[in-house]
XYZ file of C-alpha atoms in Angstrom:
491
model
C -44.700 -11.994 6.624
C -48.465 -11.337 6.545
C -48.154 -8.824 9.395
C -45.399 -7.061 7.456
C -47.417 -6.898 4.233
C -50.407 -5.400 6.019
C -48.493 -3.123 8.373
C -46.266 -1.207 5.949
C -47.474 2.056 4.439
C -46.270 3.514 1.150
C -43.918 6.482 1.509
C -41.030 8.252 -0.182
C -38.174 9.574 1.942
C -35.532 11.870 0.485
C -32.049 10.866 1.567
C -29.573 13.446 2.820
C -26.151 14.191 1.396
C -24.789 12.565 4.560
C -26.525 9.375 3.427
C -25.071 9.623 -0.059
C -21.416 9.898 1.022
C -21.261 6.221 2.131
C -24.046 5.047 -0.187
C -21.790 2.681 -2.126
C -20.922 0.391 0.789
C -22.663 -1.961 3.201
C -22.302 -2.336 6.952
C -21.649 -6.069 7.492
C -20.806 -7.957 10.695
C -20.555 -11.587 11.753
C -22.190 -12.420 15.108
C -21.016 -15.689 16.701
C -23.383 -17.404 19.169
C -22.511 -20.547 21.116
C -25.047 -23.092 22.358
C -23.167 -23.688 25.591
C -26.164 -25.281 27.354
C -26.866 -27.708 24.478
C -30.371 -26.291 24.220
C -32.344 -28.201 21.540
C -34.373 -25.020 20.979
C -31.349 -22.767 20.566
C -32.241 -19.672 18.497
C -34.969 -21.467 16.505
C -35.144 -20.527 12.843
C -38.888 -19.828 12.888
C -38.510 -17.366 15.738
C -35.587 -15.563 14.114
C -37.501 -15.166 10.873
C -40.773 -14.073 12.509
C -39.065 -11.519 14.749
C -37.063 -10.214 11.790
C -40.211 -9.386 9.834
C -41.734 -7.782 12.919
C -38.619 -5.633 13.311
C -39.022 -4.452 9.712
C -42.329 -2.880 10.733
C -40.322 -0.588 12.998
C -37.749 0.080 10.235
C -39.951 0.541 7.145
C -37.165 1.998 4.967
C -35.583 -1.465 5.003
C -38.288 -2.629 2.572
C -37.875 0.292 0.177
C -36.057 0.791 -3.111
C -33.047 3.058 -3.626
C -33.645 5.645 -6.357
C -31.143 8.286 -7.514
C -31.096 10.965 -10.231
C -27.359 11.240 -10.947
C -26.977 14.717 -9.423
C -26.506 13.635 -5.826
C -30.191 13.433 -4.915
C -31.718 10.114 -3.905
C -34.834 8.660 -2.324
C -36.085 5.543 -0.633
C -39.402 4.550 -2.182
C -41.560 2.201 -0.108
C -44.430 0.713 -2.104
C -46.731 -1.377 0.091
C -47.837 -3.349 -2.964
C -44.280 -4.062 -4.119
C -42.042 -4.357 -1.076
C -38.287 -4.822 -1.513
C -37.998 -7.536 1.131
C -34.460 -7.997 2.481
C -32.757 -11.279 1.740
C -33.103 -13.777 4.617
C -31.222 -17.047 4.129
C -30.672 -20.074 6.353
C -28.129 -22.855 5.953
C -26.589 -25.777 7.805
C -22.808 -25.974 8.217
C -20.471 -28.877 8.938
C -18.332 -26.528 11.044
C -18.671 -26.916 14.823
C -18.727 -23.921 17.160
C -15.751 -25.404 19.045
C -13.766 -25.318 15.794
C -14.487 -21.622 15.406
C -13.599 -20.908 19.018
C -10.360 -22.884 18.764
C -9.423 -20.802 15.724
C -10.232 -17.621 17.694
C -13.067 -16.940 15.227
C -10.640 -16.151 12.410
C -12.051 -15.503 8.955
C -10.378 -18.653 7.633
C -12.441 -20.776 10.033
C -15.811 -19.326 9.014
C -18.302 -21.570 7.223
C -17.958 -21.171 3.480
C -20.440 -18.662 2.090
C -21.327 -17.161 5.472
C -21.209 -13.685 3.937
C -23.883 -13.467 1.255
C -22.874 -9.967 0.073
C -19.618 -8.088 -0.076
C -18.548 -4.699 1.151
C -19.796 -2.785 -1.896
C -23.530 -2.210 -2.336
C -24.351 -4.101 -5.519
C -27.475 -5.404 -7.193
C -28.431 -8.944 -6.244
C -30.867 -11.459 -7.669
C -33.250 -9.800 -10.099
C -30.973 -6.793 -10.518
C -32.260 -5.127 -7.343
C -30.189 -3.603 -4.538
C -31.361 -5.174 -1.303
C -31.462 -2.848 1.728
C -30.372 -5.694 4.017
C -29.021 -9.222 3.751
C -29.307 -11.820 6.520
C -27.735 -15.268 6.658
C -28.365 -17.613 9.598
C -25.700 -20.333 9.543
C -26.514 -23.129 11.985
C -23.351 -24.909 13.091
C -22.847 -28.662 13.339
C -24.705 -30.517 16.107
C -26.671 -27.351 16.852
C -23.516 -26.113 18.612
C -24.134 -22.488 17.717
C -24.926 -19.967 15.020
C -23.018 -17.545 12.843
C -25.365 -14.687 12.066
C -24.344 -12.490 9.152
C -26.134 -9.133 9.065
C -25.478 -6.551 6.355
C -27.362 -3.267 6.011
C -26.897 -0.784 3.164
C -25.027 2.263 4.442
C -27.273 4.688 2.547
C -29.969 3.830 5.092
C -28.045 3.868 8.333
C -24.737 4.470 10.031
C -23.221 2.061 12.550
C -25.245 3.403 15.468
C -28.509 3.000 13.555
C -27.372 -0.451 12.368
C -27.053 -1.518 16.007
C -30.500 -0.062 16.748
C -31.984 -2.382 14.134
C -30.098 -5.515 15.183
C -30.897 -4.945 18.855
C -34.565 -4.225 18.137
C -34.769 -7.482 16.171
C -33.050 -9.306 19.037
C -35.327 -7.683 21.624
C -38.464 -8.844 19.799
C -37.060 -12.380 19.460
C -36.057 -12.535 23.119
C -39.456 -11.355 24.343
C -41.356 -13.747 22.094
C -39.145 -16.645 23.206
C -40.027 -15.875 26.820
C -43.749 -16.087 26.077
C -44.691 -12.470 25.396
C -47.521 -11.770 22.980
C -47.318 -9.318 20.102
C -49.552 -6.943 22.046
C -47.028 -6.939 24.874
C -44.081 -5.866 22.734
C -42.925 -2.360 23.717
C -43.323 0.239 20.961
C -40.240 1.417 19.114
C -39.938 5.181 18.820
C -37.392 6.592 16.388
C -36.983 9.343 13.808
C -36.389 8.506 10.152
C -36.957 12.033 8.819
C -33.783 13.536 7.365
C -34.933 16.950 8.587
C -34.295 15.818 12.171
C -30.638 16.823 12.037
C -31.486 20.266 10.624
C -33.920 20.795 13.495
C -30.989 20.483 15.928
C -28.435 22.670 14.137
C -27.514 26.107 15.552
C -27.973 29.300 13.574
C -24.300 30.278 13.539
C -21.514 28.527 11.678
C -17.745 28.031 11.955
C -15.489 27.626 8.940
C -14.158 24.201 8.103
C -10.441 23.591 8.240
C -8.687 23.524 4.865
C -7.973 19.756 4.709
C -11.609 18.853 5.439
C -13.012 21.431 3.018
C -10.644 20.152 0.327
C -11.759 16.579 1.003
C -15.432 17.482 0.554
C -15.256 19.904 -2.361
C -12.307 19.026 -4.615
C -14.026 17.919 -7.786
C -12.374 15.549 -10.210
C -13.749 13.869 -13.347
C -13.713 10.490 -11.615
C -15.790 11.799 -8.707
C -18.324 13.435 -11.031
C -18.633 10.292 -13.115
C -19.093 8.016 -10.098
C -21.813 10.340 -8.789
C -23.552 10.501 -12.161
C -23.833 6.784 -12.934
C -26.626 4.701 -11.420
C -26.197 3.095 -7.975
C -26.142 -0.362 -9.591
C -23.445 0.612 -12.096
C -21.450 2.417 -9.414
C -21.605 -0.662 -7.233
C -20.424 -2.916 -10.057
C -17.496 -0.586 -10.883
C -16.319 -0.204 -7.286
C -16.771 -3.901 -6.557
C -14.586 -4.755 -9.566
C -11.967 -2.215 -8.445
C -11.937 -3.652 -4.936
C -11.469 -7.179 -6.274
C -8.285 -6.041 -8.039
C -6.814 -4.450 -4.918
C -3.997 -6.264 -3.169
C -5.140 -5.822 0.406
C -4.248 -7.448 3.684
C -6.508 -7.175 6.705
C -5.755 -8.056 10.306
C -7.438 -7.773 13.673
C -5.295 -6.572 16.575
C -6.026 -6.251 20.289
C -4.811 -3.463 22.545
C -5.410 -3.970 26.260
C -6.325 -1.269 28.747
C -3.149 -2.240 30.623
C -0.989 -1.330 27.623
C -3.013 1.848 27.110
C -2.444 2.821 30.742
C 1.301 2.474 30.171
C 1.045 4.760 27.131
C -1.050 7.302 29.056
C 1.564 7.406 31.807
C 4.504 7.663 29.399
C 3.150 10.711 27.544
C 1.828 12.567 30.578
C 4.933 14.704 31.100
C 4.686 15.970 27.522
C 1.022 17.044 27.787
C 1.614 20.712 28.430
C -1.868 22.101 27.809
C -3.736 20.200 30.526
C -5.980 18.510 27.968
C -7.536 15.171 28.836
C -6.224 12.600 26.384
C -8.645 9.730 25.720
C -7.959 6.141 24.704
C -9.247 7.044 21.239
C -6.764 9.919 20.980
C -3.822 7.658 21.781
C -4.977 4.811 19.527
C -5.613 7.167 16.592
C -2.263 8.888 17.107
C -0.429 5.562 17.374
C -2.092 4.271 14.211
C -1.354 7.489 12.307
C 2.329 7.309 13.173
C 2.729 3.576 12.580
C 0.867 3.670 9.245
C 2.661 6.826 8.066
C 5.987 5.236 8.913
C 5.007 2.079 7.012
C 3.857 4.116 4.011
C 7.115 6.078 3.983
C 9.201 2.903 4.103
C 7.239 1.437 1.179
C 7.839 4.604 -0.868
C 11.550 4.448 -0.100
C 11.668 0.814 -1.219
C 9.803 1.651 -4.413
C 12.144 4.564 -5.186
C 15.202 2.406 -4.601
C 14.014 -0.251 -7.059
C 12.585 2.066 -9.727
C 13.667 1.208 -13.254
C 14.777 3.531 -16.031
C 11.299 3.793 -17.589
C 9.755 4.743 -14.268
C 12.434 7.364 -13.714
C 11.737 8.830 -17.158
C 7.982 8.847 -16.471
C 8.537 10.664 -13.169
C 10.254 13.502 -15.083
C 7.576 13.667 -17.775
C 4.600 13.383 -15.372
C 5.859 14.718 -12.032
C 2.387 15.076 -10.461
C 1.758 11.358 -10.832
C 4.995 10.387 -9.117
C 5.297 13.155 -6.535
C 6.025 12.048 -2.998
C 3.208 13.275 -0.766
C 4.604 15.549 1.924
C 1.497 15.178 4.081
C -0.272 12.261 5.709
C -3.978 12.765 6.304
C -6.029 10.964 8.917
C -9.720 11.161 8.054
C -11.523 10.777 11.383
C -15.271 10.047 11.456
C -17.368 11.309 14.360
C -20.952 10.646 15.449
C -22.820 13.949 15.801
C -25.646 12.618 17.996
C -23.937 13.451 21.305
C -22.642 16.748 19.863
C -26.020 18.268 18.946
C -28.244 18.934 21.940
C -31.343 16.745 21.909
C -30.446 14.700 18.814
C -29.659 11.493 20.718
C -33.114 11.602 22.315
C -34.763 11.422 18.867
C -33.175 8.013 18.194
C -32.332 9.173 14.699
C -32.079 6.350 12.146
C -29.872 7.523 9.319
C -26.321 8.725 8.782
C -25.389 11.169 11.538
C -21.653 11.277 10.973
C -19.179 13.976 9.995
C -15.538 13.715 9.034
C -12.598 15.838 10.005
C -9.200 15.633 8.361
C -5.982 15.839 10.351
C -3.137 16.605 7.955
C 0.383 16.260 9.344
C 3.812 16.445 7.721
C 4.735 12.939 6.636
C 8.266 13.489 7.911
C 7.129 14.256 11.470
C 4.903 11.168 11.701
C 7.280 8.787 9.963
C 10.428 9.730 11.868
C 9.794 7.213 14.635
C 7.517 6.707 17.619
C 8.431 7.621 21.164
C 6.568 9.072 24.140
C 7.155 12.684 23.133
C 6.111 12.314 19.501
C 3.091 10.213 20.520
C 2.036 12.903 23.002
C 2.179 15.576 20.294
C 0.152 13.458 17.865
C -2.432 12.580 20.541
C -2.873 16.257 21.444
C -3.461 17.076 17.773
C -6.172 14.406 17.626
C -7.784 15.752 20.814
C -7.891 19.317 19.466
C -9.378 18.079 16.212
C -12.120 16.132 18.017
C -12.860 19.024 20.378
C -13.302 21.265 17.367
C -16.306 19.306 16.112
C -18.906 21.488 17.817
C -22.464 22.354 16.658
C -21.207 25.304 14.594
C -18.668 23.111 12.785
C -21.312 20.423 12.154
C -23.652 23.041 10.690
C -21.000 24.284 8.282
C -20.063 20.723 7.349
C -23.651 19.861 6.409
C -24.102 23.173 4.574
C -20.994 22.369 2.517
C -22.386 18.955 1.560
C -25.735 20.433 0.523
C -24.126 23.238 -1.506
C -23.213 20.692 -4.187
C -24.828 17.283 -3.556
C -23.084 15.800 -6.596
C -19.761 16.058 -4.709
C -20.605 13.073 -2.500
C -17.941 10.942 -4.241
C -15.196 13.569 -3.846
C -13.611 11.919 -0.768
C -13.013 8.711 -2.754
C -11.331 10.549 -5.630
C -9.349 12.695 -3.204
C -8.062 9.629 -1.375
C -6.580 8.271 -4.622
C -4.183 11.226 -4.857
C -3.199 11.465 -1.197
C -1.557 9.357 1.467
C -4.567 9.006 3.719
C -6.194 6.685 6.214
C -9.742 6.591 7.541
C -10.324 5.969 11.242
C -13.789 5.003 12.475
C -14.219 4.717 16.233
C -16.893 2.029 16.652
C -15.960 1.117 20.215
C -19.317 2.335 21.544
C -21.387 0.307 19.103
C -23.711 -2.003 21.029
C -22.682 -5.051 19.006
C -22.450 -7.366 22.011
C -25.954 -6.604 23.360
C -27.889 -8.525 20.689
C -29.542 -11.310 22.721
C -32.156 -13.178 20.664
C -33.202 -15.260 23.664
C -30.241 -17.612 24.018
C -27.536 -15.215 25.175
C -25.301 -12.544 23.713
C -22.678 -13.144 21.007
C -19.280 -14.472 22.012
C -17.525 -12.684 19.166
C -18.471 -10.004 16.624
C -16.254 -9.013 13.731
C -16.358 -7.142 10.417
C -15.686 -8.885 7.088
C -12.274 -9.864 5.863
C -11.954 -7.218 3.155
C -12.428 -3.473 3.285
C -10.934 -0.542 1.398
C -7.271 0.242 1.725
C -6.060 2.316 4.689
C -9.284 1.808 6.619
C -9.168 1.316 10.384
C -11.965 0.751 12.851
C -11.662 0.775 16.627
C -14.065 -1.945 17.748
C -15.432 -2.986 21.126
C -13.764 -6.040 22.591
C -15.966 -8.908 23.824
C -17.074 -8.511 27.464
C -14.531 -11.149 28.512
C -11.641 -8.927 27.339
C -10.544 -5.543 28.652
C -9.449 -3.338 25.787
C -10.192 -2.669 22.135
C -10.116 -4.659 18.903
C -8.483 -2.852 15.982
C -9.449 -3.718 12.415
C -6.723 -2.633 9.982
C -6.966 -2.892 6.182
C -3.842 -1.966 4.184
C -2.081 -2.858 0.972
C 0.025 -5.987 1.359
C 3.260 -3.960 1.227
C 2.202 -1.443 3.887
C 0.817 -4.178 6.140
C 4.115 -6.047 5.955
C 5.932 -2.928 7.150
C 3.363 -2.341 9.897
C 3.853 -5.856 11.234
C 7.588 -5.170 11.418
C 7.149 -1.944 13.372
C 8.635 -2.667 16.801
C 6.784 0.019 18.752
C 3.454 -1.085 17.275
C 4.166 -4.785 17.843
C 5.117 -4.203 21.476
C 1.798 -2.479 22.176
C -0.731 -4.631 20.297
C -1.407 -8.355 19.976
C -2.136 -9.835 16.551
C -5.401 -11.792 16.729
C -5.622 -12.949 13.100
């Protein structure tokens, strides 16, 4: 802690509009480590804490305070005399690692209180928003550790989150092997929000209509959420999330099953495009979720009472059946802007593109031909995110910074899902000196219609799919025969 107090310099960093878009949520993961060798010095608490504070020297914004003016502009203020130290907790659990492993690391088996913060970025003790929250849960008989790491999304996207966790792990591993502080390799990264602008081209390409609508459609709710303070916004959204009736599951799709899907759609790929695993998974999810949504709407219409029928005539816009299903696909721009990856940019370097499809075409059933068409649409959408598109996307955000809450308000009036491909996140590389994690997973609860494509543990060949839906839509999804024949339900 002394090295941290003396090594941090005061600074103020203006956040970008790309940082503000996800500024109301955290990035939380559980990392499960097993003490398979019964090492009495397994991931010692002192070492984890010391290396954590040393890692903060390389990530100084993680000791700053989040300030916003209500118009979409925000800053991280680092005051060396008044550091906002992340929460670092340690506890002892009566749960044994073998119990977790036997339960396939399901959320129900986790030690109580393992997650010290929720999904929404809210003020903690003392009314302050913490930039990061750490909880080291030592399991019974020193059989392992559950490490909970949450970082505020306004500071970093998933790639930058992994940079921090792996830097922390690298310092711990080197110190545990006898290295001195002087022997630690320097960490070079860019925290300046101007870094992305330095890599944008001069020319631009117009956004597609669904994406432009997502970013710019202003509604009173969006304006109000942008205007209130981050602490108030967090409290409001956290309360709203607690009232949601959500069901979350983790599924597994093997490369063997994906190979079967690739082969089955090949004859319908007429353009010669290379279809990736991500294209097929996103297309499959879009169709299965759209079909589940459509079935829920049909059930609701069939059971609607007289008052609801009257209300639908008086307020048709509130009860209109959406004719489109929108898949909001998030994409990392680092590999798409020449030279940006080399800067090791720590911030939010993500854009979104919306794929709007007729609900009827997606919900009519899944077969090889329809899956091929949907996968080709995803591929064309992803291919279209070039430097010119990224430049226009960022220009659109900066044109009206107060619109950063528009996607949330827009999602309330549309049938939409968000797909985040996190399969390349280096979540399984975090070795603190006693080996890599056996299992890494997100928290139990997220927003509705959110899907992430996660890396599977090294022992498995495929992808883990995190799916968060309303209870009604999830029930329909679990009954979908095509979906159930392709994926395995983990928990």
